[in-house]
Structures are given as C-alpha cells and as structure tokens.
Amino acid sequence: IAGEATSALFDFLSKELVRKEEKDKLQVMAAKAEKERTKREVEEGGKRQAEELLRSREDEAFRQITRMNHAAATTYVASIMDKAIEKIVADIAMKLARGELGESVKGNEDVEGGGKALVGDFLQPSAEAIADKNKEGETDARILEAAHATMDQVMKDVTVNS
C-alpha cells in the first residue's frame, strides 16, 4: 500500500513538473513576443515620424515651387502685356506720324481694342475648356435622366406583373 501511495505521489509530482515546465516555456514565449511587439511598435513609430517629416518637407518644397511658378507666370503675363502695349503704342505712333489718325481718341480706342484682343486671346482656351465641360455635364445629365426613366419603367412593370 505504501508503494502504491508513493507511486501515485511520484506520478502526480512528475505530471506537475511537466505542467510547470510547459507553463514556464509559455511565459518565456509570451515575454519574447511582447518584447518583439514593443520593438516593432518603436520601429514603426520612428518610421511614421520620419515619413511625416519627409511629407512636411515635400509639402514645403511644393508650396515654395508653387509660389515661384506663380511669380514666374505673373512676370511672364506682365511681360507679354508690356510687349503688346509697346507694339500697340508704336503702331499708333507710326500712324500718327503718317497722319493716318486724325484724333488722339482713335488711338485710345486702338489701345483699348488691342488690350481687349490680347486678354481675349489669352482667355479663349480657358473659356473653350469650360464650355466643353458644361457640354459633357449636360450629356451626362441626359444619360442619367434616361437611365432613371428606364429604371422607373422597369420597376413599374415589375410591380404591375407581380
């Protein structure tokens, strides 16, 4: 009887030892996983911070380039307008010198007309693009309206036939 009790005790203790060893292994694995997760979070945080810094630098570069392009475009348009005005004034001066213009009022009309023509030529492509977009929008609206009408008719037919 004492041998059976001792045997059962040793059996119980060996099973408990195996459970404890498994538990310790699981705790070690959990600790390693937690360390790895923390390490990855720190790395990802650093990457995110670097990406945000890079993005802010790129945004600032874009803003500066946009400002520079705007300034260059403004200067370019001003230069074109100055040249056009100089040409118009030179033409008027030549006409006055030849005696082709009787009044200085006509010269003002030519300058205004030339300026209007210059601005009109400059804005024409934009106006055409806007008109094209409006036509596309109207076409899309008509197609959408036809699709809605067709769907309404199909739904009416389905409800009537059911």
Coordinates of C-alpha atoms in Angstrom, one line a residue:
I1 CA 0.0 0.0 0.0
A2 CA 2.8 2.4 0.8
G3 CA 4.4 1.6 -2.6
E4 CA 1.1 2.5 -4.4
A5 CA 0.8 5.8 -2.5
T6 CA 4.4 6.6 -3.2
S7 CA 4.0 5.7 -6.9
A8 CA 0.8 7.8 -7.2
L9 CA 2.6 10.7 -5.5
F10 CA 5.6 10.5 -7.8
D11 CA 3.3 10.2 -10.8
F12 CA 1.4 13.3 -9.6
L13 CA 4.6 15.2 -9.0
S14 CA 6.1 14.3 -12.4
K15 CA 2.9 15.5 -14.1
E16 CA 3.0 18.7 -12.1
L17 CA 6.7 19.2 -13.1
V18 CA 5.8 18.8 -16.8
R19 CA 2.9 21.3 -16.4
K20 CA 5.2 23.8 -14.6
E21 CA 7.9 23.4 -17.3
E22 CA 5.3 23.9 -20.1
K23 CA 3.9 26.9 -18.2
D24 CA 7.4 28.4 -17.9
K25 CA 8.0 27.8 -21.6
L26 CA 4.8 29.6 -22.5
Q27 CA 5.7 32.5 -20.2
V28 CA 9.1 32.8 -21.8
M29 CA 7.5 32.8 -25.3
A30 CA 4.9 35.4 -24.2
A31 CA 7.7 37.6 -22.9
K32 CA 9.7 37.3 -26.1
A33 CA 6.6 38.0 -28.2
E34 CA 5.8 41.1 -26.0
K35 CA 9.4 42.4 -26.4
E36 CA 9.2 41.8 -30.2
R37 CA 5.9 43.6 -30.4
T38 CA 7.2 46.6 -28.4
K39 CA 10.3 46.7 -30.6
R40 CA 8.2 46.7 -33.8
E41 CA 6.0 49.4 -32.4
V42 CA 9.0 51.6 -31.6
E43 CA 10.4 51.0 -35.1
E44 CA 7.0 51.8 -36.8
G45 CA 6.7 54.9 -34.7
G46 CA 10.2 56.0 -35.9
K47 CA 9.2 55.3 -39.5
R48 CA 6.0 57.2 -39.1
Q49 CA 7.8 60.2 -37.6
A50 CA 10.4 60.1 -40.5
E51 CA 7.6 59.8 -43.1
E52 CA 5.8 62.8 -41.5
L53 CA 9.0 64.8 -41.5
L54 CA 9.6 63.9 -45.1
R55 CA 6.0 64.7 -46.1
S56 CA 6.2 68.1 -44.4
R57 CA 9.5 68.9 -46.2
E58 CA 7.9 67.9 -49.5
D59 CA 4.8 70.0 -48.8
E60 CA 7.0 73.0 -48.0
A61 CA 9.0 72.4 -51.2
F62 CA 5.8 72.2 -53.2
R63 CA 4.5 75.4 -51.6
Q64 CA 7.7 77.2 -52.5
I65 CA 7.7 75.8 -56.1
T66 CA 4.1 76.9 -56.5
R67 CA 4.9 80.4 -55.2
M68 CA 7.8 80.6 -57.6
N69 CA 5.8 79.3 -60.5
H70 CA 3.0 81.8 -59.7
A71 CA 5.5 84.6 -59.6
A72 CA 7.1 83.4 -62.9
A73 CA 3.7 83.2 -64.5
T74 CA 2.7 86.7 -63.3
T75 CA 6.0 88.1 -64.6
Y76 CA 5.5 86.3 -67.9
V77 CA 2.0 87.6 -68.4
A78 CA 3.1 91.1 -67.4
S79 CA 6.0 90.9 -69.9
I80 CA 3.6 89.8 -72.7
M81 CA 1.2 92.6 -71.9
D82 CA 4.0 95.1 -71.8
K83 CA 5.3 94.0 -75.2
A84 CA 1.8 94.1 -76.6
I85 CA 1.1 97.5 -75.3
E86 CA 4.5 98.7 -76.6
K87 CA 3.6 97.3 -80.0
I88 CA 0.2 99.0 -80.0
V89 CA 1.7 102.3 -78.9
A90 CA 4.4 102.0 -81.6
D91 CA 1.7 101.3 -84.2
I92 CA -0.3 104.2 -83.1
A93 CA 2.8 106.5 -83.1
M94 CA 3.6 105.3 -86.7
K95 CA 0.0 106.0 -87.8
L96 CA 0.1 109.4 -86.1
A97 CA 3.4 110.2 -87.8
R98 CA 2.0 109.2 -91.2
G99 CA -1.1 111.3 -90.5
E100 CA -3.4 108.3 -90.7
L101 CA -5.1 109.1 -87.4
G102 CA -6.8 112.4 -87.1
E103 CA -7.7 112.3 -83.4
S104 CA -6.0 111.0 -80.3
V105 CA -9.3 109.5 -79.2
K106 CA -9.0 106.9 -82.0
G107 CA -5.6 106.0 -80.6
N108 CA -7.2 105.3 -77.2
E109 CA -9.8 103.1 -78.9
D110 CA -7.0 101.2 -80.6
V111 CA -5.1 100.7 -77.3
E112 CA -8.3 99.5 -75.6
G113 CA -9.2 97.3 -78.5
G114 CA -5.7 95.8 -78.6
G115 CA -5.8 95.2 -74.9
K116 CA -9.2 93.6 -75.1
A117 CA -8.0 91.4 -78.0
L118 CA -4.9 90.4 -76.1
V119 CA -6.9 89.4 -73.0
G120 CA -9.5 87.7 -75.2
D121 CA -6.8 85.6 -76.9
F122 CA -5.3 84.7 -73.5
L123 CA -8.7 83.7 -72.0
Q124 CA -10.1 81.9 -75.1
P125 CA -8.6 78.4 -74.3
S126 CA -10.0 78.6 -70.8
A127 CA -13.4 79.6 -72.0
E128 CA -13.5 76.8 -74.5
A129 CA -12.5 74.2 -71.9
I130 CA -15.3 75.4 -69.6
A131 CA -17.8 75.2 -72.4
D132 CA -16.6 71.6 -73.2
K133 CA -17.0 70.6 -69.5
N134 CA -20.5 72.1 -69.5
K135 CA -21.5 70.2 -72.6
E136 CA -20.1 67.0 -71.0
G137 CA -22.1 67.7 -67.8
E138 CA -25.3 68.2 -69.8
T139 CA -24.7 65.0 -71.8
D140 CA -24.1 63.1 -68.5
A141 CA -27.3 64.6 -67.0
R142 CA -29.3 63.5 -70.1
I143 CA -27.9 60.0 -69.9
L144 CA -28.6 59.8 -66.2
E145 CA -32.1 61.0 -66.6
A146 CA -32.8 58.4 -69.4
A147 CA -31.4 55.7 -67.1
H148 CA -33.6 56.8 -64.2
A149 CA -36.7 56.8 -66.5
T150 CA -35.8 53.3 -67.8
M151 CA -35.4 52.0 -64.2
D152 CA -38.7 53.6 -63.2
Q153 CA -40.5 52.0 -66.1
V154 CA -38.9 48.6 -65.3
M155 CA -39.9 48.9 -61.6
K156 CA -43.5 49.8 -62.7
D157 CA -43.6 46.8 -65.0
V158 CA -42.3 44.5 -62.2
T159 CA -44.8 45.8 -59.7
V160 CA -47.7 45.5 -62.2
N161 CA -46.7 42.0 -63.2
S162 CA -46.2 40.7 -59.7

